[in-house]
XYZ file of C-alpha atoms in Angstrom:
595
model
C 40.130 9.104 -40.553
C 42.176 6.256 -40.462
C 42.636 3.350 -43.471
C 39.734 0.745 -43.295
C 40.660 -2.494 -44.243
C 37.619 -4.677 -44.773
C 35.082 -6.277 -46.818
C 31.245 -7.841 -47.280
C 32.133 -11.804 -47.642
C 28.782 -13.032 -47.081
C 25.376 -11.209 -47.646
C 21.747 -13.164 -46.488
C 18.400 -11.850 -45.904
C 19.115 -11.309 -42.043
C 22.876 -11.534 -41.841
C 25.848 -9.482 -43.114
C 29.501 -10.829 -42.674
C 32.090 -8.893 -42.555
C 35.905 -9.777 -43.123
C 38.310 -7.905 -41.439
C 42.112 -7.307 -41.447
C 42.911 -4.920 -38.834
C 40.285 -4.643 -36.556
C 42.739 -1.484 -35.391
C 42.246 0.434 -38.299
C 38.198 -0.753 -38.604
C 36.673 1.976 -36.787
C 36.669 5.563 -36.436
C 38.962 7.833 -34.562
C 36.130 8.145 -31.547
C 34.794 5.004 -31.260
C 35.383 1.914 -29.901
C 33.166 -1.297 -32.180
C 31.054 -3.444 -29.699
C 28.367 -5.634 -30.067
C 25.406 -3.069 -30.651
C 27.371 -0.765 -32.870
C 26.219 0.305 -35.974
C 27.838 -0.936 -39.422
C 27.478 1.505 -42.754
C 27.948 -0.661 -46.291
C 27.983 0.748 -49.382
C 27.010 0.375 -53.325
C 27.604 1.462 -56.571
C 24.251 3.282 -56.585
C 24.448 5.701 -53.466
C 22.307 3.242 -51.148
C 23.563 3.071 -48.152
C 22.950 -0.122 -45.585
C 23.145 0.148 -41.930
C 23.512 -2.939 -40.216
C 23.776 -3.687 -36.096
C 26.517 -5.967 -34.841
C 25.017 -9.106 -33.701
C 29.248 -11.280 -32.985
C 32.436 -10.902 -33.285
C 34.942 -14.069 -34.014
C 38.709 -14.869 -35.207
C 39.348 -16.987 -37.994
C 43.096 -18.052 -38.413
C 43.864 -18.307 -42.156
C 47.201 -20.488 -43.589
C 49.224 -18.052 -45.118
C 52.144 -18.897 -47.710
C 55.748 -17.095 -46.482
C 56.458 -14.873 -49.643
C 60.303 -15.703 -49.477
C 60.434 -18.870 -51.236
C 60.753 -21.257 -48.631
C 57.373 -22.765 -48.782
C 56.745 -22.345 -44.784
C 53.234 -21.040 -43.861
C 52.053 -19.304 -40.924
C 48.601 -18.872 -39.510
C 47.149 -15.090 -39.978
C 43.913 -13.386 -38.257
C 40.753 -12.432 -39.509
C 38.258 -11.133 -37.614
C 34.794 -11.826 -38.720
C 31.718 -9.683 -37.966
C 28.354 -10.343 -38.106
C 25.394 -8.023 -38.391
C 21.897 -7.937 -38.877
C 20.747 -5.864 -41.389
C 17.839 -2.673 -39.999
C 17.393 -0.487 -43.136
C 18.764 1.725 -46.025
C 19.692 5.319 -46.378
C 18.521 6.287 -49.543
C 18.474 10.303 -50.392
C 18.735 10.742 -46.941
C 15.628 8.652 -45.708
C 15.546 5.864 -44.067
C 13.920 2.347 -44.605
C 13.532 -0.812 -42.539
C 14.936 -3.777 -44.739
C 18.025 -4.163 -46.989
C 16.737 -5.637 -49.887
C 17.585 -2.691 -51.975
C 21.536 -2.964 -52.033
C 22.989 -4.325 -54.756
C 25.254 -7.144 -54.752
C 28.383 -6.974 -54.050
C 28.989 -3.920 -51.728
C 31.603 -1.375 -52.302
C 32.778 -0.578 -48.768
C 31.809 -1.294 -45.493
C 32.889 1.122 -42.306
C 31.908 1.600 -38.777
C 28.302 4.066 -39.240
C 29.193 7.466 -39.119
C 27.480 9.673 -36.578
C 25.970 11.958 -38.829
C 24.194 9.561 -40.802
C 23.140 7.611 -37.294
C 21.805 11.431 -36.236
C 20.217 11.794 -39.408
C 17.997 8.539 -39.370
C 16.569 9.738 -36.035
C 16.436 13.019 -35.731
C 14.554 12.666 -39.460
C 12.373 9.680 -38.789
C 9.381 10.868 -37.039
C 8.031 13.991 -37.413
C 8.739 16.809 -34.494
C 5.618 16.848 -33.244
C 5.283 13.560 -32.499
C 8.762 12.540 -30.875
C 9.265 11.728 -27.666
C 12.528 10.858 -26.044
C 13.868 9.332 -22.959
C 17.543 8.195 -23.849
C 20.656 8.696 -25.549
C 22.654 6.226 -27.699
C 24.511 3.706 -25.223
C 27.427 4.325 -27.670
C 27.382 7.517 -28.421
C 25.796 9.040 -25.639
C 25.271 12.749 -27.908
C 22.818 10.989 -29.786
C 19.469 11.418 -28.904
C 16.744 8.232 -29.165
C 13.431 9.350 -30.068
C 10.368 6.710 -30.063
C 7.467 7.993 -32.118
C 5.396 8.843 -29.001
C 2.029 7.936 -30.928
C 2.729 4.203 -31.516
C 4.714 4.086 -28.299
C 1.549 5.009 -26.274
C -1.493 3.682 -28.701
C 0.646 0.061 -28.750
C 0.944 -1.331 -25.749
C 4.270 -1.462 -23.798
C 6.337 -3.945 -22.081
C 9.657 -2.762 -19.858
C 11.463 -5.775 -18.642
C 14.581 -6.680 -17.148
C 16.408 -8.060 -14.231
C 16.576 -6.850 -10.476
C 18.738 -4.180 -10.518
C 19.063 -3.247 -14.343
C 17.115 -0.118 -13.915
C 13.319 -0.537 -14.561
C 11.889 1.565 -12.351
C 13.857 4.464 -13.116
C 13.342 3.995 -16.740
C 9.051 3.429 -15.842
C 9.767 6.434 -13.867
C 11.577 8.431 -16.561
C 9.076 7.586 -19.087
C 6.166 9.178 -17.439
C 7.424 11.648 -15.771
C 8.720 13.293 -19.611
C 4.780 11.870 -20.672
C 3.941 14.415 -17.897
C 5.777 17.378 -18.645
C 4.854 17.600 -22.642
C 3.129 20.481 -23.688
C 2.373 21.781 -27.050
C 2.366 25.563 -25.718
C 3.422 27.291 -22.542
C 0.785 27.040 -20.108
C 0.925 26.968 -16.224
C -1.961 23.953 -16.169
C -1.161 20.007 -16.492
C -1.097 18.696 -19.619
C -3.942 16.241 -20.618
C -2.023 13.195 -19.958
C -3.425 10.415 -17.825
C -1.165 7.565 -16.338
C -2.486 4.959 -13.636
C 0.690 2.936 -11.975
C -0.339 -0.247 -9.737
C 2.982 -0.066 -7.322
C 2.977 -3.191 -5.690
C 6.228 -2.267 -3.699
C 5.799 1.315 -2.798
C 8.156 2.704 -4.966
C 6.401 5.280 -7.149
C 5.323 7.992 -4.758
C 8.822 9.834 -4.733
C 9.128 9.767 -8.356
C 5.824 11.245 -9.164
C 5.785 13.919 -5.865
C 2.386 15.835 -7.936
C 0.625 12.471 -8.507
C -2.638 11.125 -6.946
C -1.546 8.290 -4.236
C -4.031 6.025 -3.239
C -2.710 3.069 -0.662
C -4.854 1.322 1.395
C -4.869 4.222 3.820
C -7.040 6.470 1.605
C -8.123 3.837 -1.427
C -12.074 3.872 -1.690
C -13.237 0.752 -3.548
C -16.808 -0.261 -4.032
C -17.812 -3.760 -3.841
C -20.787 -3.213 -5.793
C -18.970 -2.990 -8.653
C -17.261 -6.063 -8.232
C -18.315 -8.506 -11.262
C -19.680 -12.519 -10.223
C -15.819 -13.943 -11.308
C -14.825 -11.389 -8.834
C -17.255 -11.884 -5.953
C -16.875 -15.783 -6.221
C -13.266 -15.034 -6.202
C -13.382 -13.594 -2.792
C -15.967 -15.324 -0.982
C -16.396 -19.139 -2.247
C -13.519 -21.838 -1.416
C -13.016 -23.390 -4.856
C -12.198 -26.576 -3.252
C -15.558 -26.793 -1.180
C -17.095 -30.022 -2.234
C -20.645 -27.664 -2.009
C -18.822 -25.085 -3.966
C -21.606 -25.266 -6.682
C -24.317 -25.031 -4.365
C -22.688 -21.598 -2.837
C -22.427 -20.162 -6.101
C -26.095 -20.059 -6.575
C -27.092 -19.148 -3.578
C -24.146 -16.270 -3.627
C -26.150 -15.436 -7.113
C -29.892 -15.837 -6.328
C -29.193 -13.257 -2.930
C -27.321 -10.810 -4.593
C -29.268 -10.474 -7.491
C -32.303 -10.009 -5.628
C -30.633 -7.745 -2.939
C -29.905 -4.966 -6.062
C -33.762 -5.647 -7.251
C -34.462 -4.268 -3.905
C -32.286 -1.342 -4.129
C -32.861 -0.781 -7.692
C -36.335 -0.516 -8.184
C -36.521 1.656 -10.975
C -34.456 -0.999 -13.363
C -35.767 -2.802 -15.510
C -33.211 -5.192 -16.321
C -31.141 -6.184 -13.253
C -28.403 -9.252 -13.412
C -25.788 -10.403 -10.649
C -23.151 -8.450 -12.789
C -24.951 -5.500 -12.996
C -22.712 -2.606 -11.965
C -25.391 -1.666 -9.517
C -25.556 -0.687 -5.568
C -26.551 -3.675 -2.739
C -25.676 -3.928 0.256
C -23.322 -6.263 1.851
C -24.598 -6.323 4.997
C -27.956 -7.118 4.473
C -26.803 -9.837 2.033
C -25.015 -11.552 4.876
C -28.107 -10.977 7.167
C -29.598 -13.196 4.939
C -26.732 -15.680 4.674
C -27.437 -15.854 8.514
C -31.089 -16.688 8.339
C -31.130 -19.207 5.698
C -28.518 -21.293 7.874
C -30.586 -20.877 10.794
C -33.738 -21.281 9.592
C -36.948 -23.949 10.668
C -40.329 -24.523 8.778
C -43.463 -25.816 10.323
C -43.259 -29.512 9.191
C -47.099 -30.165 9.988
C -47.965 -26.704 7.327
C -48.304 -28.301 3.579
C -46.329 -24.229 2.428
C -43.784 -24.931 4.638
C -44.205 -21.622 7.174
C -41.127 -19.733 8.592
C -40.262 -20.401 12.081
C -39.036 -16.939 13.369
C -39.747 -16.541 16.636
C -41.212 -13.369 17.285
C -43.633 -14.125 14.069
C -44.774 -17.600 14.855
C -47.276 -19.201 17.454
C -46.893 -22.365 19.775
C -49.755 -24.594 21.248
C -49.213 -27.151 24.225
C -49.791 -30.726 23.212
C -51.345 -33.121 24.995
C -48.127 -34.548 26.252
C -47.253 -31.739 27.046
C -44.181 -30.801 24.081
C -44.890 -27.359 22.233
C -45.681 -28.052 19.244
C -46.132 -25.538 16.117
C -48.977 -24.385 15.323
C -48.740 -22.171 12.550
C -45.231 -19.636 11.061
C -45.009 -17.343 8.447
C -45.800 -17.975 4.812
C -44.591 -15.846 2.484
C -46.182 -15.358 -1.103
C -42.596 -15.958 -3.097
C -39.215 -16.613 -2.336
C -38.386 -12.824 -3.302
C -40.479 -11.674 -0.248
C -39.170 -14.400 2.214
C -35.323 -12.998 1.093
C -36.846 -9.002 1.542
C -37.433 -10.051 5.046
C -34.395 -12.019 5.534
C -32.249 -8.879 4.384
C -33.590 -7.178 7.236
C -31.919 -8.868 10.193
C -30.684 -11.765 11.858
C -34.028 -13.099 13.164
C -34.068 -16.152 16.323
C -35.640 -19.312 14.864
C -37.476 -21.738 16.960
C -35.416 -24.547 17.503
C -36.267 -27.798 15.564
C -36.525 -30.208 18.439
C -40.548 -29.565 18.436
C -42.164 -32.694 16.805
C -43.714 -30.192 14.071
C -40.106 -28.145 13.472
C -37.863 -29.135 11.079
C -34.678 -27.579 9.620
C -34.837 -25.639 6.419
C -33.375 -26.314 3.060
C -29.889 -25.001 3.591
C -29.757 -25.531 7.894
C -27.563 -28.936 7.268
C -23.997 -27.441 7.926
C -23.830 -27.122 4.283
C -23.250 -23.347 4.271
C -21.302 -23.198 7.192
C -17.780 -22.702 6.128
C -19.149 -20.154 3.435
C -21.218 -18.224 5.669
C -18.365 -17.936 7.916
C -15.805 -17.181 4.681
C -18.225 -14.151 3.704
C -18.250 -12.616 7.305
C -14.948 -12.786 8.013
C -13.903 -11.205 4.730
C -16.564 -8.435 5.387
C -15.722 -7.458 8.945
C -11.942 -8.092 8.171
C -10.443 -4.694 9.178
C -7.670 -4.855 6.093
C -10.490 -4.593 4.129
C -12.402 -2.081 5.359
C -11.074 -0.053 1.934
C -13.309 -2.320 0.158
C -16.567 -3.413 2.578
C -16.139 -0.298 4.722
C -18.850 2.239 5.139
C -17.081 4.489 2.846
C -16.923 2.077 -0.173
C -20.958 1.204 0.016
C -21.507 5.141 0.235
C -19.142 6.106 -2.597
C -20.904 6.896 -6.271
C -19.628 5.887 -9.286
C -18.906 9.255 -10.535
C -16.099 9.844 -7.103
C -14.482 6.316 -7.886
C -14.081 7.064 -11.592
C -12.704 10.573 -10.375
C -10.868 9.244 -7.818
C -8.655 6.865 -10.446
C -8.137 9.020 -13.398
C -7.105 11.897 -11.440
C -10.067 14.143 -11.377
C -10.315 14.712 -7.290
C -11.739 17.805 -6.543
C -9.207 18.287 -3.797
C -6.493 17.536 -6.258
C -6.159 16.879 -10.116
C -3.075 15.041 -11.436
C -1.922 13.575 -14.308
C -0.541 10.163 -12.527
C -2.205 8.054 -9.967
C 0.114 6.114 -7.467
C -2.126 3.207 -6.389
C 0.198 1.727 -3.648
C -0.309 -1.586 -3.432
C 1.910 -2.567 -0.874
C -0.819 -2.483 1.836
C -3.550 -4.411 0.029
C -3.889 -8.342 1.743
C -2.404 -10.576 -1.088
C -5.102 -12.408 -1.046
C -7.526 -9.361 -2.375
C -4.290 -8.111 -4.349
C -5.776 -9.798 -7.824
C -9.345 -8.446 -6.998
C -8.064 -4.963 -6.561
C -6.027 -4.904 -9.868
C -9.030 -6.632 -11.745
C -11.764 -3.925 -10.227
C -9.896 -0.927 -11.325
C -8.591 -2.419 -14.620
C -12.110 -3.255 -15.298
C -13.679 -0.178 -14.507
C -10.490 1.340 -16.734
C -11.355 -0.112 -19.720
C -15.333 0.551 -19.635
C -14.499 4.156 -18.680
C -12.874 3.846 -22.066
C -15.667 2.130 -24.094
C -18.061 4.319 -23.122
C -16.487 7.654 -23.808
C -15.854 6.383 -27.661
C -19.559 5.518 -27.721
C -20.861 9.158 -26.009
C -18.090 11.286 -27.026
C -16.673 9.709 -30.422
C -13.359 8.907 -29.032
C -11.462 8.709 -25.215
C -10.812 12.393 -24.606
C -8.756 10.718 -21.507
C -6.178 8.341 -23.191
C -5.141 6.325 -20.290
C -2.084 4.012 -20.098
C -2.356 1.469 -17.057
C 1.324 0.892 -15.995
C 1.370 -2.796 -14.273
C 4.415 -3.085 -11.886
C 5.659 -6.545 -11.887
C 2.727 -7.545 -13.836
C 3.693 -11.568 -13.022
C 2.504 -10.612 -9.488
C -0.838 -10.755 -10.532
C -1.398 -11.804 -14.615
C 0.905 -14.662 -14.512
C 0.906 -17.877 -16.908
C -1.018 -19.470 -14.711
C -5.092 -21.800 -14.219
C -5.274 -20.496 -10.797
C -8.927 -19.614 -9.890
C -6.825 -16.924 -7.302
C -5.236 -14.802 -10.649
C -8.496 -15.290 -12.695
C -9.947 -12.063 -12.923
C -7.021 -9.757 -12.873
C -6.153 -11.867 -16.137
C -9.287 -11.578 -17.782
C -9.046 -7.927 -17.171
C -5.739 -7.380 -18.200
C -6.341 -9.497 -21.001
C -9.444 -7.784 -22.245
C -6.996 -4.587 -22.258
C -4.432 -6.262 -24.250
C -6.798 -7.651 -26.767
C -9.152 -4.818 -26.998
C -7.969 -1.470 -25.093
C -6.095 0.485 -27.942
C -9.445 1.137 -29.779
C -10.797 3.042 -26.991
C -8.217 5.103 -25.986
C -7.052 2.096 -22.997
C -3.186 1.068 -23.167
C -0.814 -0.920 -21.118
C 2.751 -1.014 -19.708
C 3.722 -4.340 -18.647
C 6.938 -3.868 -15.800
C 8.690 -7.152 -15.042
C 11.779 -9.079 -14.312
C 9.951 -12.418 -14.983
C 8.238 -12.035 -19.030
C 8.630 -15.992 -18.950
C 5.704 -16.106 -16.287
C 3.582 -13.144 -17.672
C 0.406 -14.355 -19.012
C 0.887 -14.524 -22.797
C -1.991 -13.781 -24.441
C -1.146 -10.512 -22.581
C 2.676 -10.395 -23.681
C 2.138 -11.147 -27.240
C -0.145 -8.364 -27.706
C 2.999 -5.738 -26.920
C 4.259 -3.878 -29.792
C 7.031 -1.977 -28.494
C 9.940 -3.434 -25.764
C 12.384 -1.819 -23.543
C 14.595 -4.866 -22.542
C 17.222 -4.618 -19.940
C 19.678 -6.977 -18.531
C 18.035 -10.058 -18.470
C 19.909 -13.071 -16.762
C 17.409 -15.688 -16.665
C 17.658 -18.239 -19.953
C 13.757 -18.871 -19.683
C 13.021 -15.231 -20.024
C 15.834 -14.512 -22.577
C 13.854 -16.982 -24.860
C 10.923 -15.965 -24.089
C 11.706 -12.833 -25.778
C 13.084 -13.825 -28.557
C 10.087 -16.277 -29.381
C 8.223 -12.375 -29.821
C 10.254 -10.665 -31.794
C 11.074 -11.445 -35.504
C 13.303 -13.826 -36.665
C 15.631 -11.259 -37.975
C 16.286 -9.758 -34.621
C 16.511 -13.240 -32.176
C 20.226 -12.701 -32.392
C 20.575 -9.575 -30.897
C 19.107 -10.402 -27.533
C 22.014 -11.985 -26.971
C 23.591 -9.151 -25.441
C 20.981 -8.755 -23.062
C 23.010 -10.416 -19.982
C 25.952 -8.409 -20.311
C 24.198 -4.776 -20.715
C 25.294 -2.545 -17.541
C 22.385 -1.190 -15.466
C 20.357 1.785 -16.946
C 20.784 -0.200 -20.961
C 18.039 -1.523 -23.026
C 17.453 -2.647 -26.360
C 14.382 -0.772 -27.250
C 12.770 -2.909 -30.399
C 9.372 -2.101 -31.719
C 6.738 -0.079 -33.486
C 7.846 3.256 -32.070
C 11.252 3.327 -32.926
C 13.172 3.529 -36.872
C 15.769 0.561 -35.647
C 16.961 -1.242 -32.746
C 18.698 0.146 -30.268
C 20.963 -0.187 -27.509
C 20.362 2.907 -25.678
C 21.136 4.661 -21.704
C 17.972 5.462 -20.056
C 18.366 9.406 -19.007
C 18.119 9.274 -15.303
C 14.732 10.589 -13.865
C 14.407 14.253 -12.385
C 12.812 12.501 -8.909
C 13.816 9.007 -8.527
C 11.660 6.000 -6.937
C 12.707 4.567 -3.471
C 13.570 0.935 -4.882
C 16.931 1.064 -3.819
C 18.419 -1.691 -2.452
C 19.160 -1.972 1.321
C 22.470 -1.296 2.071
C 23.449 -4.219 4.405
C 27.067 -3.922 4.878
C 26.566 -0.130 6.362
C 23.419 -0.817 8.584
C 25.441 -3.958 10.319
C 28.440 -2.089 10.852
C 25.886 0.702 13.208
C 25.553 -0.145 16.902
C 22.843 -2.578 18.072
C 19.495 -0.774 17.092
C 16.266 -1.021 19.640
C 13.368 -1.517 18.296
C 9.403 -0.403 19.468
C 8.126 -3.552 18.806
C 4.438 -2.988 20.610
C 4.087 0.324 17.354
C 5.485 -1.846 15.393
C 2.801 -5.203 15.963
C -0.031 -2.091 16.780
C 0.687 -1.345 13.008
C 0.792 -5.012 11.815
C -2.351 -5.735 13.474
C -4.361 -2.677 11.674
């Protein structure tokens, strides 16, 4: 080993500086010191301190000539800082370097076998789990402690480019492949990844991949922020108006379907049926009372009498009285009925026949006869039971079993996109809640992997992102204690909701460019560790600095590349233009659009 020529000039709770003469001679025959590098210093009593480099700087010193003729020159010294991670004492390691007494007897670039024997001795074997080598010395494996990087939720962040979704990819494609013996079945591991670009379904070629070609979802499941969400116009001056009479029809519609409840609500998780809901819509608009009846009779045509007047006008002389409002609503959910129109002296319009529910009426059909979202008001989705859509999203098809579901998002309308991740992360977490009450504890643990999660949770008091943020929220608050975790994928953690954020224990960071997010994450992490993001903008795709729960130190590590990689690469333009002139079918391609 060659001479090491340096010294501890400054020791602080979070900082270690370092004095050095020859930065040559500082560091060990096979390395080269960067920012990220590990730092050994040493005491009188056999306690060891590691340290990672946080800066490097010169500081020119006056030196006196030694020959007597009083000229000085300026020398070097090159000044490291560190934070301080833990101590080696006995050969185990601690977080925090309290214990090292002052002042240090030597300080040295770490050595690998101490920086192997923190992590290969840090978490017991049976619970590592490992994904990536040490950026800097790439034979050094980085284990997480797979139980507090699953149970604590995740967040994986980083530029375009800098390698998320082959690190998302490599992570749960090694969750996937664990065993604890040698058996030929899958493992009990269940992963759920909302792919909003269509990237997923190469890497995961056994998984479950739902995309709005296949996707079943039923709308009777949808909660009241949900079905608002979709079929009111929050800036509908009779907006308030809609709401209750979106409430009062619904309700009653699962009464009708639900007889044997007792206890029925307009977010009960129950069967209706759309279509008889908007029946209804239909005949409330059109509807006429007798104005000359004190009960106000029904005007339907085919149920109603007329007399000739005197002056010869028809006149009526009698409708249809119902006994309650419930009964007048059974009929209405029936069909569209004709109405007699109201220009009879006795016929007047009824309570909502004003234009009032016009625009709503006309919202509501055209999102249930919308053909984009037949996945969701389709015949299929008011047929499905609860039992096949719980199936169908944890993996337990009885065509196929896996231990990931794809659920390609790319298809979904944007405008249902929030719905869609709200539903299933809803239905997620209760699947959750109510195996702990029946069974004890989830027997599925689930992780929920959200791909660019500001899609659809951002930091935002849109009514439009509403519900996918309660949902996710709910997760992030609540999920761990039954068995429901998340993994938040984004190149934008500035504009990710942050009660959602904050509640991540563990982080992968990558190259992050963007000064907003770069403080963003450092207003999460301790103040102990805000310096080292700063090498976040200059770490080479496929790096991260994995801080958190789940691992003995930060670490700047290379993400292993995955066995079957997604398709996010980037188009390559320069190649494609340099092709001839390319014809396209435009008539498959708008035939496609259009469906």
């Amino acid at each position: 080993m060659s001479k090491i020529n340096a010294e501890v000039i400054s020791v602080k709770p979070d900082k270690v500086k370092i004095s050095v003469e020859d930065l040559d001679d500082f560091k060990l025959a096979e390395e080269n010191l960067k920012v990220g590098s590990y730092l050994q210093i040493s005491d009188d009593n056999d306690v060891i301190l590691f340290a990672i480099i946080e800066s490097f700087s010169i500081d020119l010193v006056d030196v006196k000539e030694q020959d007597g003729s009083g000229k000085s020159n300026l020398d070097r010294k090159y000044i490291i800082e560190a934070s301080p991670i833990g101590t080696l004492i006995d050969s185990k390691f601690e977080r925090g370097g309290d214990t090292l007494s002052i002042p240090p007897k030597s300080v040295k670039p770490a050595e690998s076998k101490y920086i192997k024997e923190i992590f290969e001795n840090s978490i017991e074997e049976k619970r590592k789990f490992a994904f990536s080598k040490l950026a800097n010395k790439l034979d050094i494996s980085v284990p997480v402690d797979g139980n507090k990087f699953f149970n604590k939720h995740l967040a994986i962040i980083g530029a375009s480019g800098s390698g998320k979704s082959n690190t998302t990819a490599k992570i749960f494609q090694t969750a996937a492949e664990l065993k604890n013996s040698d058996f030929p079945e899958l493992n009990n591991s269940h992963i759920i990844i909302f792919d909003i670009h269509s990237e997923y379904s190469s890497a995961f070629p056994k998984a479950s991949t739902l995309s709005i070609e296949n996707i079943v979802l039923p709308y009777w499941l949808l909660n009241g922020d949900e079905l608002e969400e979709i079929f009111l116009d929050t800036g509908d001056k009779n907006n308030y108006n809609q709401t209750s009479l979106l409430r009062k029809i619904i309700t009653a519609n699962k009464k009708l379907h639900n007889e044997s409840l007792e206890k029925i609500y307009f977010d009960s998780p129950i069967k209706f049926n759309i279509q008889e809901v908007l029946n209804c819509l239909k005949n409330l608009k059109n509807e006429t009372t007798n104005y000359k009846s004190i009960d106000d009779r029904v005007m339907i045509v085919d149920d109603s009498t007329y007399t000739l007047a005197a002056d010869g006008k028809t006149e009526a002389s009698s409708g249809i009285l119902f006994e309650n409002e419930e009964e007048k609503l059974h009929k209405y959910f029936e069909k569209v009925y004709e109405f007699y129109p109201s220009k009879g002296q006795n016929i007047k319009n009824g309570d909502y026949n004003d234009g009032s529910i016009d625009k709503f009426i006309a919202r509501f059909e055209s999102k249930v006869i919308d053909r984009r979202l037949e996945f969701l008001f389709g015949e299929e989705s008011s047929n499905i039971t609860f039992e096949e859509t719980l199936r169908l999203f944890i993996g337990y098809k009885s065509d196929k079993e896996a231990n990931i579901t794809v659920i390609d998002l790319s298809g979904i309308p944007f405008e249902i996109l929030s719905i869609t991740v709200s539903l299933i992360s809803r239905i997620m977490f209760e699947y959750g809640y109510y195996s702990k009450k029946v069974f004890g504890s989830n027997p599925t643990p689930l992780t929920l992997v959200y791909e660019e999660a500001h899609k659809y949770a951002p930091k935002s008091n849109l009514a439009k992102f509403r519900s996918s943020q309660l949902a996710i929220e709910r997760i992030a608050k609540e999920g761990r204690k039954y068995g429901v975790t998340l993994a938040i994928v984004s190149q934008r953690p500035s504009e990710i909701s942050e009660t959602i954020f904050s509640q991540c224990n563990n982080f992968i960071t990558m190259r992050l460019t963007n000064p907003d997010d770069q403080n963003y994450v450092k207003r999460l992490l301790p103040d102990s560790l805000n310096s080292i993001t700063d090498i976040l903008p200059a770490l080479k795709s496929g790096e991260a600095l994995i801080i958190g729960d789940s691992i003995i130190m930060p670490s700047i590590v290379k993400i292993e590349e995955c066995e079957f990689k997604p398709s996010s690469n980037d188009i390559e333009y320069i190649e494609i233009w340099k092709d001839k002139w390319k014809d396209i079918d435009f008539k498959k391609l708008i035939e496609k659009w259009g469906n």
